[in-house]
Coordinates of C-alpha atoms and ligand atoms in Angstrom, one line a residue:
X93 CA -67.6 22.6 -0.3
X94 CA -64.6 20.9 1.2
X95 CA -64.4 23.3 4.1
X96 CA -68.1 22.7 4.8
X97 CA -67.5 18.9 5.0
X98 CA -64.7 19.5 7.5
X99 CA -66.8 21.8 9.5
X100 CA -69.6 19.3 9.6
X101 CA -67.4 16.5 10.7
X102 CA -65.7 18.6 13.3
X103 CA -69.2 19.5 14.7
X104 CA -70.1 15.9 14.6
X105 CA -66.9 15.1 16.5
X106 CA -67.6 17.8 19.1
X107 CA -71.1 16.5 19.4
X108 CA -70.0 13.0 19.8
X109 CA -67.6 14.0 22.6
X110 CA -70.2 16.0 24.4
X111 CA -72.8 13.3 24.2
X112 CA -71.0 10.8 26.4
X113 CA -68.8 11.1 29.3
X114 CA -65.7 8.8 29.1
X115 CA -64.7 9.1 32.8
X116 CA -63.5 6.1 34.8
X117 CA -64.6 5.5 37.5
X118 CA -68.1 6.5 36.4
X119 CA -69.1 9.6 38.4
X120 CA -72.1 9.1 40.8
X121 CA -74.2 11.5 38.8
X122 CA -73.7 14.0 36.0
X123 CA -75.6 16.2 33.6
X124 CA -74.2 17.1 30.2
X125 CA -74.9 20.7 29.0
X126 CA -74.5 22.3 25.7
X127 CA -71.3 24.1 24.8
X128 CA -67.7 23.7 25.9
X129 CA -64.9 25.6 27.7
X130 CA -61.9 26.2 25.7
X131 CA -58.6 26.1 27.5
X132 CA -55.9 28.5 26.7
X133 CA -52.7 30.0 28.0
X134 CA -52.8 32.6 30.7
X135 CA -55.5 30.9 32.7
X136 CA -55.5 31.3 36.5
X137 CA -56.2 28.4 38.8
X138 CA -57.7 30.0 41.9
X139 CA -57.2 28.1 45.2
X140 CA -58.5 28.9 48.7
X141 CA -56.1 31.1 50.7
X142 CA -53.9 29.5 53.3
X143 CA -54.5 25.9 52.6
X144 CA -51.2 24.3 51.5
X145 CA -52.9 21.0 50.4
X146 CA -55.3 22.9 48.1
X147 CA -52.4 25.0 46.7
X148 CA -50.7 21.7 45.9
X149 CA -53.7 20.4 44.1
X150 CA -53.8 23.6 42.0
X151 CA -50.1 23.2 41.2
X152 CA -50.7 19.5 40.3
X153 CA -53.2 20.6 37.7
X154 CA -51.0 23.3 36.3
X155 CA -48.1 20.8 36.0
X156 CA -50.3 18.2 34.5
X157 CA -51.5 20.4 31.6
X158 CA -48.2 22.1 30.9
X159 CA -46.2 19.5 28.9
X160 CA -48.8 18.7 26.2
X161 CA -50.4 22.2 25.9
X162 CA -47.4 24.5 26.6
X163 CA -49.7 26.5 28.8
X164 CA -48.1 27.9 31.9
X165 CA -51.0 28.5 34.2
X166 CA -50.7 30.7 37.3
X167 CA -51.9 29.3 40.6
X168 CA -53.3 32.1 42.8
X169 CA -54.9 32.2 46.2
X170 CA -58.4 33.7 46.4
X171 CA -62.1 33.1 46.6
X172 CA -64.6 33.7 43.8
X173 CA -68.3 33.9 44.7
X174 CA -68.9 34.0 41.0
X175 CA -66.7 32.7 38.2
X176 CA -64.5 35.1 36.3
X177 CA -64.2 34.3 32.6
X178 CA -61.5 31.8 31.9
X179 CA -60.7 30.8 35.4
X180 CA -60.5 27.4 37.1
X181 CA -61.6 27.8 40.6
X182 CA -61.0 25.2 43.3
X183 CA -63.1 25.9 46.4
X184 CA -63.5 24.3 49.8
X185 CA -67.0 24.1 51.2
X186 CA -68.4 21.8 53.8
X187 CA -71.7 21.8 51.8
X188 CA -70.0 20.4 48.6
X189 CA -70.2 16.8 49.8
X190 CA -70.9 14.8 52.9
X191 CA -68.0 12.6 51.9
X192 CA -64.5 14.1 52.5
X193 CA -63.4 12.6 49.1
X194 CA -66.5 13.8 47.2
X195 CA -66.6 16.8 44.9
X196 CA -68.7 18.9 42.6
X197 CA -67.4 19.9 39.2
X198 CA -69.0 22.4 37.0
X199 CA -67.7 23.2 33.5
X200 CA -69.4 26.2 31.8
X201 CA -68.4 28.2 28.8
X202 CA -67.0 30.8 31.3
X203 CA -64.8 28.5 33.2
X204 CA -64.5 25.6 35.7
X205 CA -65.5 25.4 39.4
X206 CA -64.6 22.4 41.6
X207 CA -65.9 22.4 45.1
X208 CA -65.2 19.8 47.8
X209 CA -65.2 19.5 51.5
X210 CA -61.4 18.7 51.6
X211 CA -58.3 18.9 49.4
X212 CA -58.7 15.2 48.6
X213 CA -62.1 15.9 47.0
X214 CA -60.5 18.8 45.0
X215 CA -57.9 16.4 43.8
X216 CA -60.5 13.9 42.5
X217 CA -62.4 16.7 40.8
X218 CA -59.1 17.6 39.1
X219 CA -58.7 14.0 38.0
X220 CA -62.1 14.1 36.5
X221 CA -61.4 17.4 34.8
X222 CA -58.2 16.0 33.2
X223 CA -60.2 13.0 31.9
X224 CA -62.7 15.4 30.2
X225 CA -59.8 16.7 28.1
X226 CA -58.7 14.9 24.9
X227 CA -56.3 11.9 25.2
X228 CA -53.4 14.1 24.1
X229 CA -53.5 15.7 27.5
X230 CA -51.7 12.7 28.8
X231 CA -48.7 13.2 26.6
X232 CA -45.4 14.2 28.0
X233 CA -44.5 16.4 25.0
X234 CA -46.2 19.3 23.2
X235 CA -49.3 18.2 21.2
X236 CA -51.6 19.9 18.7
X237 CA -55.1 19.2 19.9
X238 CA -58.4 21.2 20.6
X239 CA -58.1 21.8 24.3
X240 CA -61.8 22.1 25.1
X241 CA -63.9 20.6 27.8
X242 CA -67.6 19.8 27.3
X243 CA -69.9 21.7 29.7
X244 CA -71.1 19.4 32.4
X245 CA -72.2 19.3 36.0
X246 CA -70.9 16.4 38.0
X247 CA -71.6 15.4 41.6
X248 CA -69.4 12.6 42.7
X249 CA -68.1 10.7 45.8
X250 CA -66.6 7.2 46.4
X251 CA -68.5 4.2 47.5
X252 CA -65.6 2.8 49.5
X253 CA -62.9 4.5 51.6
X254 CA -60.2 1.8 50.8
X255 CA -59.4 1.6 47.1
X256 CA -56.2 -0.3 47.0
X257 CA -53.6 -1.8 44.7
X258 CA -50.8 -4.0 45.9
X259 CA -47.5 -4.4 44.2
X260 CA -45.1 -7.2 45.1
X261 CA -41.6 -5.9 44.9
X262 CA -40.0 -8.9 46.4
X263 CA -40.5 -11.5 43.7
X264 CA -39.1 -8.9 41.3
X265 CA -37.6 -5.6 42.3
X266 CA -39.1 -2.4 40.8
X267 CA -37.1 0.8 40.9
X268 CA -38.3 3.8 42.8
X269 CA -39.0 5.7 39.6
X270 CA -41.5 3.0 38.5
X271 CA -43.1 3.0 41.9
X272 CA -43.8 6.7 41.4
X273 CA -45.2 6.1 37.9
X274 CA -47.4 3.4 39.3
X275 CA -48.7 5.8 42.0
X276 CA -49.4 8.3 39.2
X277 CA -51.4 5.7 37.3
X278 CA -53.4 4.8 40.4
X279 CA -54.2 8.4 41.1
X280 CA -55.8 8.8 37.6
X281 CA -58.4 6.3 38.6
X282 CA -58.9 7.7 42.1
X283 CA -57.4 4.8 44.0
X284 CA -56.0 5.8 47.4
X285 CA -54.0 3.0 49.0
X286 CA -50.7 1.7 47.6
X287 CA -49.9 -1.5 49.4
X288 CA -46.2 -2.1 49.1
X289 CA -45.3 -5.8 49.6
X290 CA -41.7 -5.2 50.7
X291 CA -40.5 -8.5 52.0
X292 CA -40.9 -12.2 51.0
X293 CA -38.8 -15.3 50.2
X294 CA -37.3 -13.7 47.1
X295 CA -36.0 -10.4 48.4
X296 CA -36.0 -8.0 51.3
X297 CA -36.5 -4.5 49.9
X298 CA -36.5 -2.0 52.8
X299 CA -33.4 -0.6 54.5
X300 CA -33.5 -1.1 58.2
X301 CA -30.7 0.8 60.0
X302 CA -29.1 -1.5 62.6
X303 CA -30.0 -4.7 60.5
X304 CA -27.6 -4.3 57.6
X305 CA -27.7 -7.9 56.5
X306 CA -31.3 -7.5 55.4
X307 CA -30.2 -5.3 52.5
X308 CA -26.6 -6.6 52.0
X309 CA -27.7 -10.2 51.8
X310 CA -31.5 -10.3 51.8
X311 CA -32.0 -8.0 48.8
X312 CA -30.0 -10.1 46.4
X313 CA -30.3 -13.4 44.6
X314 CA -28.8 -15.4 41.8
X315 CA -30.1 -14.4 38.4
X316 CA -32.5 -16.7 36.6
X317 CA -34.8 -16.5 33.6
X318 CA -36.6 -19.8 33.8
X319 CA -40.2 -20.4 34.8
X320 CA -41.0 -19.4 38.3
X321 CA -41.1 -22.3 40.7
X322 CA -39.0 -24.5 38.4
X323 CA -35.7 -22.5 38.6
X324 CA -32.4 -23.9 39.5
X325 CA -31.2 -23.2 43.1
X326 CA -28.1 -21.1 43.8
X327 CA -24.9 -22.9 42.9
X328 CA -22.0 -22.8 45.4
X329 CA -20.1 -19.6 45.0
X330 CA -22.5 -18.1 42.5
X331 CA -22.9 -14.4 42.8
X332 CA -26.2 -13.0 44.0
X333 CA -26.3 -10.2 41.5
X334 CA -30.1 -9.7 41.0
X335 CA -32.3 -7.5 43.2
X336 CA -32.2 -4.2 44.9
X337 CA -33.8 -2.3 47.8
X338 CA -35.2 1.1 48.8
X339 CA -33.1 3.2 51.1
X340 CA -35.1 5.0 53.8
X341 CA -34.6 8.2 51.8
X342 CA -36.2 6.5 48.8
X343 CA -39.1 5.4 50.9
X344 CA -39.6 8.9 52.3
X345 CA -39.6 10.2 48.7
X346 CA -42.2 7.7 47.6
X347 CA -44.4 8.4 50.6
X348 CA -44.3 12.2 49.9
X349 CA -45.0 11.7 46.2
X350 CA -48.0 9.5 47.1
X351 CA -49.3 12.0 49.7
X352 CA -49.4 14.7 47.0
X353 CA -51.7 12.3 45.1
X354 CA -53.8 11.5 48.2
X355 CA -52.5 8.0 48.3
X356 CA -51.6 6.3 51.5
X357 CA -48.6 3.9 51.4
X358 CA -49.3 0.7 53.3
X359 CA -46.1 -1.2 54.1
X360 CA -46.1 -5.0 54.3
X361 CA -43.5 -6.9 56.2
X362 CA -44.2 -10.6 56.0
X363 CA -44.3 -12.9 59.0
X364 CA -44.2 -15.6 60.3
X365 CA -43.9 -17.3 56.9
X366 CA -42.6 -16.0 53.5
X367 CA -39.5 -14.9 55.4
X368 CA -36.7 -16.6 53.6
X369 CA -34.9 -13.4 52.6
X370 CA -34.9 -12.3 56.2
X371 CA -33.7 -15.7 57.3
X372 CA -30.9 -15.7 54.7
X373 CA -29.8 -12.5 56.3
X374 CA -30.2 -13.6 59.9
X375 CA -30.3 -17.5 59.9
X376 CA -30.4 -17.6 63.8
X377 CA -34.0 -16.4 63.6
X378 CA -35.1 -19.7 61.9
X379 CA -35.9 -23.0 63.6
X380 CA -33.1 -24.9 61.8
X381 CA -30.3 -22.4 61.7
X382 CA -29.7 -22.4 57.9
X383 CA -27.6 -21.4 56.0
X384 CA -30.1 -20.2 53.5
X385 CA -30.1 -18.5 50.1
X386 CA -32.6 -15.8 49.0
X387 CA -34.8 -17.9 46.7
X388 CA -34.5 -17.2 43.0
X389 CA -37.8 -18.9 42.1
X390 CA -37.3 -22.6 42.9
X391 CA -39.8 -25.0 44.4
X392 CA -38.3 -24.7 47.9
X393 CA -41.6 -24.4 49.7
X394 CA -42.0 -26.9 52.6
X395 CA -38.5 -28.1 51.8
X396 CA -36.6 -25.1 53.1
X397 CA -37.4 -23.3 56.4
X398 CA -39.0 -20.0 55.5
X399 CA -40.8 -19.1 58.8
X400 CA -39.4 -17.2 61.7
X401 CA -38.9 -19.4 64.8
X402 CA -41.9 -18.6 67.0
X403 CA -40.1 -19.9 70.1
X404 CA -37.1 -17.7 69.9
X405 CA -37.3 -14.3 71.7
X406 CA -34.7 -12.9 69.3
X407 CA -37.4 -13.2 66.6
X408 CA -39.5 -10.7 68.5
X409 CA -36.6 -8.4 69.2
X410 CA -35.9 -8.4 65.4
X411 CA -39.6 -7.6 64.7
X412 CA -39.5 -4.8 67.2
X413 CA -36.5 -3.2 65.5
X414 CA -38.1 -3.6 62.1
X415 CA -41.5 -2.2 63.3
X416 CA -39.7 0.7 65.0
X417 CA -38.2 1.7 61.7
X418 CA -41.4 1.1 59.7
X419 CA -43.5 3.0 62.2
X420 CA -41.2 6.0 62.0
X421 CA -41.0 6.0 58.2
X422 CA -44.7 5.4 57.2
X423 CA -47.5 7.8 58.2
X424 CA -50.1 5.1 57.5
X425 CA -52.1 4.2 60.5
X426 CA -51.9 0.5 59.4
X427 CA -49.0 -1.9 58.9
X428 CA -49.5 -5.1 57.1
X429 CA -47.8 -8.2 58.6
X430 CA -48.6 -10.7 55.9
X431 CA -49.5 -13.8 57.8
X432 CA -50.4 -15.9 54.7
X433 CA -49.2 -19.4 53.8
X434 CA -47.0 -19.9 56.8
X435 CA -45.4 -23.4 56.6
X436 CA -45.5 -24.7 60.1
X437 CA -43.6 -28.0 59.5
X438 CA -40.4 -26.8 61.0
X439 CA -42.1 -25.5 64.1
X440 CA -43.2 -29.0 64.8
X441 CA -39.7 -30.3 65.2
X442 CA -38.3 -27.2 66.9
X443 CA -37.6 -27.5 70.6
X444 CA -38.0 -23.7 71.1
X445 CA -41.4 -23.7 69.4
X446 CA -42.5 -26.8 71.3
X447 CA -41.4 -25.1 74.5
X448 CA -43.3 -22.0 73.6
X449 CA -46.5 -24.0 73.0
X450 CA -46.2 -25.7 76.4
X451 CA -45.5 -22.5 78.2
X452 CA -48.4 -20.6 76.5
X453 CA -50.8 -23.6 76.6
X454 CA -51.1 -23.6 72.8
X455 CA -52.8 -26.7 71.4
X456 CA -51.6 -26.7 67.9
X457 CA -49.4 -24.9 65.2
X458 CA -52.3 -22.6 64.3
X459 CA -52.5 -21.4 67.8
X460 CA -48.8 -20.8 67.8
X461 CA -49.2 -18.7 64.6
X462 CA -52.0 -16.8 66.4
X463 CA -49.7 -16.2 69.4
X464 CA -47.1 -14.9 66.9
X465 CA -49.6 -12.5 65.3
X466 CA -50.9 -11.3 68.6
X467 CA -47.4 -10.4 69.7
X468 CA -46.8 -8.6 66.4
X469 CA -50.0 -6.7 67.0
X470 CA -48.8 -5.7 70.5
X471 CA -45.5 -4.5 69.2
X472 CA -47.2 -2.5 66.5
X473 CA -49.7 -0.9 68.8
X474 CA -46.9 0.1 71.2
X475 CA -45.7 2.2 68.2
X476 CA -49.1 3.7 67.5
X477 CA -49.9 1.4 64.5
X478 CA -52.7 -1.0 63.7
X479 CA -52.3 -4.5 62.3
X480 CA -53.6 -5.8 59.0
X481 CA -53.0 -9.4 57.9
X482 CA -54.1 -11.8 55.2
X483 CA -57.0 -14.0 56.2
X484 CA -54.8 -16.8 57.6
X485 CA -54.5 -14.7 60.7
X486 CA -58.0 -15.9 61.6
X487 CA -56.6 -19.4 62.2
X488 CA -56.0 -20.2 65.8
X489 CA -57.8 -17.0 66.9
X490 CA -57.8 -13.5 65.5
X491 CA -55.7 -10.8 67.3
X492 CA -57.9 -8.4 69.2
X493 CA -57.8 -5.3 66.9
X494 CA -56.7 -6.9 63.6
X495 CA -58.0 -5.8 60.2
X496 CA -58.4 -8.8 57.8
X497 CA -57.5 -8.7 54.1
X498 CA -59.5 -11.5 52.6
X499 CA -57.7 -13.2 49.7
X500 CA -58.8 -16.9 49.7
X501 CA -62.2 -15.9 48.5
X502 CA -64.5 -13.7 50.7
X503 CA -65.0 -16.3 53.5
X504 CA -62.3 -15.0 55.8
X505 CA -63.6 -11.5 55.3
X506 CA -67.1 -12.5 56.1
X507 CA -66.0 -14.3 59.3
X508 CA -64.0 -11.3 60.4
X509 CA -66.8 -8.9 59.7
X510 CA -69.2 -11.1 61.8
X511 CA -66.7 -10.8 64.6
X512 CA -66.9 -7.0 64.1
X513 CA -63.4 -6.6 62.7
X514 CA -62.6 -4.4 59.8
X515 CA -62.2 -6.1 56.4
X516 CA -60.6 -5.4 53.0
X517 CA -61.9 -7.7 50.3
X518 CA -59.2 -8.9 48.0
X519 CA -60.3 -12.3 46.7
X520 CA -58.3 -14.2 44.1
X521 CA -61.2 -14.9 41.9
X522 CA -62.0 -11.2 41.3
X523 CA -58.9 -9.1 41.9
X524 CA -55.7 -11.2 41.3
X525 CA -53.9 -9.1 38.7
X526 CA -51.1 -11.7 38.4
X527 CA -53.6 -14.2 36.8
X528 CA -54.1 -14.7 33.1
X529 CA -56.4 -12.1 31.5
X530 CA -56.7 -14.0 28.2
X531 CA -56.0 -17.4 26.7
X532 CA -52.7 -18.7 28.1
X533 CA -51.4 -19.5 24.6
X534 CA -51.5 -15.8 23.8
X535 CA -50.2 -14.5 27.2
X536 CA -46.9 -14.5 29.1
X537 CA -46.8 -17.5 31.4
X538 CA -48.5 -17.2 34.8
X539 CA -51.3 -19.0 36.6
X540 CA -55.0 -18.7 37.4
X541 CA -57.5 -16.8 35.3
X542 CA -59.1 -13.4 35.7
X543 CA -60.9 -11.7 32.9
X544 CA -61.6 -8.0 32.8
X545 CA -65.3 -8.9 32.8
X546 CA -64.9 -11.0 35.9
X547 CA -63.1 -8.2 37.7
X548 CA -65.9 -5.8 36.8
X549 CA -68.4 -8.2 38.6
X550 CA -66.5 -7.9 41.9
X551 CA -68.9 -7.0 44.8
X552 CA -67.0 -6.3 48.0
X553 CA -70.0 -6.4 50.3
X554 CA -71.4 -10.0 50.4
X555 CA -74.9 -10.6 51.4
X556 CA -75.5 -10.9 55.1
X557 CA -72.5 -8.8 56.1
X558 CA -72.8 -5.4 57.7
X559 CA -71.4 -3.0 55.1
X560 CA -69.8 -0.8 57.8
X561 CA -67.1 -3.4 58.4
X562 CA -66.0 -3.6 54.8
X563 CA -63.5 -0.8 54.3
X564 CA -63.3 -1.5 50.6
X565 CA -61.3 -3.7 48.2
X566 CA -57.9 -4.1 46.7
X567 CA -56.3 -5.6 43.6
X568 CA -53.0 -7.5 44.0
X569 CA -50.2 -7.7 41.6
X570 CA -48.0 -10.6 42.7
X571 CA -44.9 -10.6 40.6
X572 CA -43.5 -14.1 40.3
X573 CA -44.2 -13.8 36.6
X574 CA -43.8 -10.1 36.3
X575 CA -40.1 -9.4 35.7
X576 CA -40.3 -5.8 34.5
X577 CA -42.2 -2.5 34.8
X578 CA -43.8 -2.7 31.3
X579 CA -45.3 -6.1 32.2
X580 CA -46.5 -4.8 35.5
X581 CA -48.5 -2.2 33.7
X582 CA -49.8 -4.7 31.2
X583 CA -51.1 -6.9 34.1
X584 CA -52.6 -3.9 35.9
X585 CA -54.5 -2.2 33.1
X586 CA -57.3 -2.3 32.2
X587 CA -58.3 -4.6 35.0
X588 CA -57.6 -2.0 37.6
X589 CA -59.9 0.4 35.8
X590 CA -62.7 -2.2 36.5
X591 CA -61.6 -2.4 40.1
X592 CA -61.4 1.4 40.4
X593 CA -65.0 1.6 39.2
X594 CA -66.2 -1.1 41.5
X595 CA -64.7 0.6 44.5
X596 CA -65.7 4.2 43.6
X597 CA -68.9 4.3 41.7
X598 CA -72.4 3.5 43.0
X599 CA -73.4 -0.1 42.5
X600 CA -76.4 1.1 40.5
X601 CA -74.3 2.8 37.8
X602 CA -72.4 -0.3 36.9
X603 CA -72.8 -1.1 33.2
X604 CA -70.4 -3.4 31.4
X605 CA -71.1 -2.4 27.9
X606 CA -70.7 1.3 28.7
X607 CA -67.6 0.5 30.8
X608 CA -65.8 -1.3 27.9
X609 CA -66.6 1.6 25.6
X610 CA -65.0 3.9 28.1
X611 CA -62.0 1.5 28.4
X612 CA -61.5 1.8 24.7
X613 CA -61.4 5.6 25.1
X614 CA -58.9 5.3 27.9
X615 CA -56.6 3.1 25.8
X616 CA -56.0 6.2 23.7
X617 CA -55.1 8.1 26.9
X618 CA -52.7 5.3 27.9
X619 CA -51.1 5.3 24.5
X620 CA -50.5 9.1 24.9
X621 CA -49.1 8.5 28.4
X622 CA -47.0 5.6 27.1
X623 CA -48.4 3.3 29.8
X624 CA -48.7 -0.3 28.8
X625 CA -52.0 -2.2 29.0
X626 CA -53.6 -5.4 27.7
X627 CA -56.1 -5.5 24.8
X628 CA -57.1 -9.1 25.6
X629 CA -60.7 -8.0 25.9
X630 CA -60.8 -7.7 22.1
X631 CA -59.6 -11.3 21.6
X632 CA -61.7 -14.4 21.1
X633 CA -62.0 -17.3 23.6
X634 CA -62.5 -21.0 22.9
X635 CA -64.0 -23.6 25.2
X636 CA -64.1 -27.3 24.4
X637 CA -67.4 -29.0 24.9
X638 CA -69.0 -32.4 24.0
X639 CA -71.9 -32.1 21.5
X640 CA -75.1 -34.1 21.7
X641 CA -73.3 -37.0 19.9
X642 CA -70.5 -37.0 22.4
X643 CA -68.0 -35.5 19.9
X644 CA -65.6 -32.7 20.6
X645 CA -66.9 -29.3 19.7
X646 CA -65.7 -25.8 20.4
X647 CA -67.7 -22.9 21.8
X648 CA -66.3 -19.5 20.9
X649 CA -67.0 -16.2 22.6
X650 CA -65.7 -12.7 23.2
X651 CA -66.0 -10.7 26.4
X652 CA -67.5 -7.9 24.4
X653 CA -71.0 -8.1 23.0
X654 CA -71.4 -7.1 19.4
X655 CA -68.2 -8.8 18.2
X656 CA -68.2 -11.2 15.2
X657 CA -66.1 -14.3 15.3
X658 CA -64.6 -16.0 12.2
X659 CA -62.8 -19.4 12.3
X660 CA -61.1 -22.0 10.3
X661 CA -60.5 -25.8 10.8
X662 CA -58.0 -26.1 7.9
X663 CA -55.0 -24.4 9.5
X664 CA -55.3 -21.2 7.6
X665 CA -55.6 -17.8 9.2
X666 CA -59.3 -16.8 9.6
X667 CA -60.7 -13.5 8.5
X668 CA -64.1 -12.1 7.8
X669 CA -64.4 -13.7 4.4
X670 CA -64.2 -17.2 5.9
X671 CA -66.6 -19.1 8.2
X672 CA -68.5 -17.0 10.7
X673 CA -69.3 -18.4 14.1
X674 CA -73.1 -18.4 14.6
X675 CA -73.3 -19.2 18.2
X676 CA -73.6 -23.0 18.0
X677 CA -70.5 -25.0 19.1
X678 CA -68.4 -26.0 16.1
X679 CA -68.0 -29.7 15.8
X680 CA -64.4 -30.9 15.2
X681 CA -64.9 -33.0 12.1
X682 CA -62.7 -35.7 10.6
X683 CA -59.0 -35.3 10.9
X684 CA -59.0 -31.5 11.7
X685 CA -56.0 -30.9 13.9
X686 CA -56.2 -27.2 14.7
X687 CA -58.9 -24.5 15.3
X688 CA -58.1 -20.9 14.6
X689 CA -60.4 -18.0 15.4
X690 CA -60.4 -14.2 15.5
X691 CA -62.8 -11.4 16.5
X692 CA -64.0 -8.4 14.5
X693 CA -65.8 -5.3 15.7
X694 CA -67.6 -3.0 13.4
X695 CA -66.2 -4.9 10.4
X696 CA -62.6 -4.4 11.6
X697 CA -60.2 -6.9 13.0
X698 CA -60.2 -6.3 16.8
X699 CA -57.9 -8.9 18.4
X700 CA -55.3 -11.6 17.9
X701 CA -55.8 -15.0 16.1
X702 CA -56.3 -17.7 18.7
X703 CA -54.8 -21.0 17.6
X704 CA -55.6 -24.1 19.6
X705 CA -54.7 -27.6 18.5
X706 CA -57.3 -30.3 18.7
X707 CA -54.9 -32.1 21.1
X708 CA -54.9 -29.0 23.4
X709 CA -58.7 -28.7 23.2
X710 CA -59.0 -32.4 24.2
X711 CA -56.6 -31.9 27.1
X712 CA -58.5 -28.8 28.3
X713 CA -61.8 -30.7 28.2
X714 CA -60.3 -33.4 30.4
X715 CA -59.0 -30.9 32.9
X716 CA -62.3 -29.0 33.1
Ligands
TNX944 C1 -50.7 -16.4 47.2 S1 -52.2 -14.0 48.2 C2 -49.9 -15.6 47.9 C3 -48.7 -14.9 47.3 C4 -48.5 -15.4 45.9 C5 -49.9 -15.5 45.2 C6 -49.8 -15.8 43.7 C7 -51.3 -14.3 49.3 C8 -51.6 -13.6 50.5 N1 -50.2 -15.1 49.1 O1 -47.6 -15.2 48.0 O2 -47.7 -14.5 45.2 O3 -50.7 -16.4 45.8 O4 -51.1 -15.6 43.1

């Protein structure tokens, strides 16, 4: 009798797994079939003969399954017009997809076939295949699990060619090993551009031979733990002990690692602003001459000179040297020059800058910035690269071939697309991964606000814009408030799952409820992979409002539908045996001083208790 029950529940489990597909990003189309394919040792992965990239994809798959399963699969070259029992076949075929990154995946009881027009497509098919396996497949050590894959037929291809994530390694330095791990995590979600923000006011992170001060001085700052923007400046004689940089060898290693995962590494070298680390290294490239310190997170902006002098020819000689090295290192066809938030105050009082403006007939500081960016573009083009800049590069006139990354909303991107320039959409209000993803009282200190559900509503092609100019979109993880790798992961996931789906899946398949269900399944995968992530989506949110009588009341909500909220006004911790929130704002009665609330799903506690004092609620109402 007992065995029967076990059998039944196993069947039910298998059935449940087969009924839904927990893949992120959602494939363009799929069809579930009855049955499953059971993995075992001794399987052959068959790859097309004579295609090193395809062989590499096969090896990637064999290496991915080996640690948790203990299976040592062979990767063999060959073609298989029909599947042999137990094989996993990767095949190249121009007919598989019109999109070079597209693929077809067929799992039958006999085996698996992935077909694609290019190795990139095979790689994405492999990523989907891995996601069809149980979460334990992500573990680094041997696991006991039923290694079976539900039978399915998937036809898939990305909506956008640019599916990016940016990591700022200047505000905080992240070691090479973490960069590789981050690239691995991106690859799981079929993202394909890693934008590496290598320089800023708070650290220069790339070795440039012939400019040794950049890494001897520019990569290091005094250690601080206080809130970013309020930290104490460097004291006289204090050792600059915090920081780090990547050697050229490190960078080559990261690029090669990313390439095996079909990820392009886009380097960013900031100019004309956000350049304090460079100026601390070579103060003669500033308007005022310094001396400067690499900033440890003070409120120096507009008080200390952090823009290259636009009137000094040595600035452009410096840029030429840096771009020569960058162009030689990075295979990416683009180089990002930053261009954002350039403070021009020091240019106004600089004789060299004034001279330049007169000589070049420039009418204002914006045109001087535009002059700077145009010269940067010429230097880059002379080295075979194309320029990308943040949307400020539109000010004072766009450089002739520039691609615009639109961050201050979508407006810059819309303007650039109308001028027939290429655009990557990266607006703060949908993709800023450094922003709060839950109530600030429950989260580590940062700024802004970006919920998972908001991220999921991102639409990179605004109305009235020709889609052909929108290359895609990108999430940005600025790291002023992200001091370590674990927190970088926490800020990145699950919001980048939303982003990955927005950028890959057809617009028509977008479905929030189904997405968050899949996110729940992926949390188990992340647990197995020991990747950190935020569960804020399971928390409750409070918003102060005024009721009809003009008294303070609190609206409560959760991002997920189908949650129940319980609250107290008496200072005790709420649970499901206390007041249930019924949808109407709760009036703050009498001398209540604190509101506490918590969410449940399916009768079980789902998130953390949110505690807001009435004083805090009143303050929030005022600031609304
Ligand atoms: C603006 S986005 C910046 C960054 C900051 C970020 C903080 C952009 C191009 N510039 O320098 O880190 O805001 O959210």
